[in-house]
Amino acid sequence: MNFNEIEPTHIEQAIRHLRLETSFHLDHKTEQKIWQYVKEGKKEKLLQHLESIEMEGLSQLSKKSHLRNIKNQIIIYIALATRAAIEGGLYPEIAYTMSDISIQKVEETFDLQKVLLIGDNLLFSLVDRMNENRESAHSKAVNTCKNYIFNHIFEQISIKDLADLVHLNPVYLSQLFKKETNKPIGKYIQEEKIKEAQKLLIQTDYSVANICMLLHFNNQSHFSSLFKKFTGVTPNQYRKNTLNH
């Protein structure tokens, strides 16, 4: 027997079983609407649509366990939703990381309702993050640069590196980037690094000096000066103010 092939008789038997048990796959148009709403960032329509779907009675991906069957279904939806969000403009690394975390949660959960909730929460979270980070309005070159900056935020990033990446003249790329984003590349990189610094100040106990080093600022004085320029307060004041609220 060739294990790379699926016997036609097995397919027919499986289809016959689904018809006898009236246990069908999710309607294709119904499923496509989910990915369409994720891709377009339409949270309210997504919520309404999901509420209209009945999960019970769908075909099973595991005959041994109802919970395993639902987990398999949700993992598939997570994978498809992730790709829809990327097509909608979400940075791939954000989408894939959110997907990985959600799948891990699904595997570690043994409560059926919580498994379903994890799937829905990911869809809504993807839409929220996509609307915050939507990049589809820009050219391919600018999107590539923005994605590179996001992925390499903990490295030194030069305009020459970005120009080489998209095979454009550095001067032309700078003009194109500013035209499409209303910001010079250098300022955009600084802003993204400061945004990351804000997260580190709240979510970690790293010292200001360590954060400065992680983000490759020249020195702590320069980092603090830029941070205050963009946020209105020093790094230490930001941490204190945020954590006290």
XYZ file of C-alpha atoms in Angstrom:
245
model
C 0.000 0.000 0.000
C 1.294 3.463 -0.922
C 0.934 5.610 2.200
C 1.280 8.750 0.098
C -2.073 8.058 -1.555
C -5.583 8.217 -0.134
C -7.679 5.308 -1.391
C -10.784 6.498 -3.317
C -12.904 3.987 -1.405
C -11.788 5.531 1.901
C -12.866 8.966 0.678
C -16.252 7.618 -0.418
C -16.739 5.856 2.922
C -15.904 9.021 4.825
C -18.302 11.107 2.715
C -21.034 8.488 3.165
C -20.547 8.602 6.937
C -20.827 12.406 6.987
C -24.064 12.255 4.992
C -25.581 9.548 7.183
C -24.654 11.367 10.381
C -25.452 14.829 8.927
C -22.051 15.905 10.180
C -20.619 18.263 7.602
C -17.670 20.595 7.243
C -18.240 24.291 7.828
C -19.915 25.815 4.782
C -17.222 27.239 2.496
C -18.913 30.643 2.106
C -19.432 30.873 5.861
C -15.768 30.093 6.444
C -14.583 32.536 3.776
C -16.514 35.330 5.471
C -14.506 34.769 8.655
C -11.190 35.248 6.832
C -12.589 38.167 4.838
C -13.606 40.038 7.998
C -10.232 39.289 9.624
C -8.363 40.453 6.522
C -10.424 43.654 6.297
C -10.210 44.341 10.028
C -14.004 44.400 10.493
C -14.321 43.410 14.135
C -18.048 44.029 14.622
C -19.036 42.060 11.526
C -16.665 39.262 12.566
C -18.303 39.082 16.000
C -21.814 38.971 14.517
C -20.798 36.319 12.014
C -19.129 34.077 14.604
C -22.212 34.258 16.821
C -24.285 32.876 13.955
C -22.083 29.769 13.497
C -23.019 26.520 15.226
C -19.897 24.483 15.972
C -21.805 21.371 17.004
C -22.530 18.981 14.145
C -19.367 19.802 12.202
C -17.235 16.953 10.886
C -14.775 15.377 13.290
C -10.989 15.410 12.967
C -10.632 13.006 15.889
C -12.870 10.003 16.463
C -11.489 9.271 19.927
C -12.137 12.574 21.691
C -14.678 15.373 21.258
C -12.256 17.788 22.967
C -9.433 16.714 20.632
C -11.755 17.247 17.674
C -12.589 20.813 18.748
C -8.905 21.530 19.442
C -8.003 20.361 15.932
C -10.726 22.557 14.419
C -9.592 25.608 16.383
C -5.917 25.068 15.487
C -6.853 24.971 11.796
C -8.868 28.192 12.178
C -5.956 29.829 13.993
C -3.612 28.942 11.123
C -6.023 30.262 8.479
C -6.833 33.415 10.461
C -3.122 34.109 10.859
C -2.606 34.041 7.109
C -5.674 36.209 6.535
C -4.308 38.816 8.960
C -0.925 38.810 7.180
C -2.716 39.329 3.859
C -4.571 42.191 5.528
C -1.325 43.935 6.399
C -0.239 42.611 9.807
C 3.501 42.073 10.234
C 4.108 38.325 9.718
C 6.220 37.925 12.841
C 3.454 39.446 14.999
C 0.844 37.185 13.426
C 2.908 33.990 13.681
C 3.892 34.713 17.283
C 0.261 35.317 18.272
C -0.643 32.091 16.478
C 2.045 30.089 18.295
C 0.962 31.390 21.700
C -2.711 30.641 20.982
C -1.994 27.096 19.774
C 0.091 26.460 22.895
C -2.837 27.665 25.018
C -5.228 25.377 23.119
C -2.991 22.376 23.723
C -2.643 23.165 27.425
C -6.397 23.661 27.994
C -8.802 20.864 28.858
C -11.967 22.953 29.151
C -14.008 22.878 25.942
C -15.458 26.376 26.335
C -12.010 27.833 27.049
C -10.655 26.223 23.882
C -13.399 27.892 21.831
C -12.757 31.188 23.620
C -9.035 31.041 22.771
C -9.912 30.750 19.084
C -12.342 33.688 19.159
C -9.958 35.837 21.208
C -7.186 35.291 18.697
C -9.412 36.390 15.811
C -10.322 39.603 17.619
C -6.725 40.208 18.735
C -5.453 39.730 15.181
C -7.976 42.265 13.914
C -6.999 44.770 16.627
C -3.277 44.380 15.997
C -3.780 44.487 12.246
C -5.709 47.762 12.454
C -2.902 49.189 14.619
C -0.103 47.998 12.321
C -1.764 47.971 8.908
C 0.885 48.369 6.218
C -1.043 47.633 3.030
C -1.336 51.327 2.067
C 2.386 51.530 1.365
C 4.547 50.318 -1.505
C 6.275 46.949 -1.335
C 9.650 48.602 -0.691
C 8.359 50.652 2.260
C 6.442 47.672 3.691
C 9.597 45.554 3.450
C 11.598 48.212 5.290
C 8.977 48.583 8.029
C 8.822 44.832 8.522
C 12.629 44.623 8.660
C 12.757 47.412 11.232
C 10.162 45.594 13.336
C 12.038 42.283 13.210
C 15.467 43.826 13.830
C 14.529 46.474 16.410
C 17.233 45.159 18.775
C 19.946 45.730 16.178
C 21.623 48.745 14.621
C 19.686 49.656 11.485
C 21.086 51.954 8.822
C 19.424 53.479 5.783
C 22.086 51.778 3.654
C 21.066 48.371 5.068
C 17.440 49.059 4.173
C 18.343 50.385 0.715
C 20.398 47.267 0.002
C 17.496 45.124 1.204
C 15.031 46.613 -1.301
C 17.654 47.270 -4.033
C 17.091 51.019 -4.146
C 19.344 54.044 -3.962
C 19.485 55.258 -0.317
C 18.490 58.810 -1.295
C 15.543 57.587 -3.376
C 14.409 55.210 -0.616
C 14.554 58.033 1.936
C 12.399 60.228 -0.298
C 9.933 57.395 -0.959
C 9.673 56.468 2.721
C 9.029 60.054 3.802
C 6.475 60.562 1.028
C 4.466 57.485 2.070
C 4.790 57.709 5.869
C 5.318 61.453 6.383
C 8.434 60.577 8.419
C 12.122 60.334 7.554
C 13.463 56.778 7.910
C 15.805 57.799 10.725
C 12.977 59.316 12.766
C 10.751 56.304 12.125
C 13.468 53.936 13.405
C 13.938 56.105 16.496
C 10.194 56.144 17.190
C 9.928 52.370 16.852
C 12.850 51.899 19.232
C 11.267 54.280 21.756
C 7.968 52.363 21.487
C 9.856 49.163 22.236
C 11.601 50.878 25.140
C 8.194 51.853 26.554
C 7.139 48.199 26.502
C 10.373 47.088 28.143
C 10.011 49.682 30.908
C 6.523 48.381 31.745
C 6.827 44.668 31.026
C 10.337 43.958 32.371
C 12.550 44.999 35.247
C 15.472 45.851 32.936
C 17.364 48.947 33.965
C 17.322 52.021 31.735
C 20.988 51.338 30.951
C 20.192 47.784 29.824
C 17.301 48.953 27.657
C 19.541 51.585 26.108
C 22.113 48.917 25.291
C 19.533 46.418 23.988
C 18.172 48.970 21.539
C 21.638 50.103 20.409
C 21.451 53.759 21.366
C 24.802 55.538 21.446
C 24.622 56.300 25.149
C 22.125 56.588 27.982
C 22.029 60.385 27.843
C 21.135 60.332 24.148
C 18.501 57.622 24.769
C 16.894 59.556 27.659
C 16.863 62.742 25.605
C 15.118 61.053 22.661
C 12.709 59.251 24.981
C 11.655 62.536 26.569
C 11.358 64.156 23.149
C 8.881 61.494 21.987
C 6.991 60.886 25.264
C 7.360 64.096 27.256
C 8.987 62.342 30.235
C 12.242 60.555 31.042
C 12.401 56.725 30.991
C 12.408 56.544 34.809
C 9.458 58.938 35.058
C 7.570 56.927 32.424
C 8.077 53.671 34.333
C 7.079 55.258 37.636
C 4.000 57.025 36.233
C 2.748 53.992 34.303
C 3.231 51.435 37.066
C 1.566 53.710 39.642
C -1.648 53.958 37.624
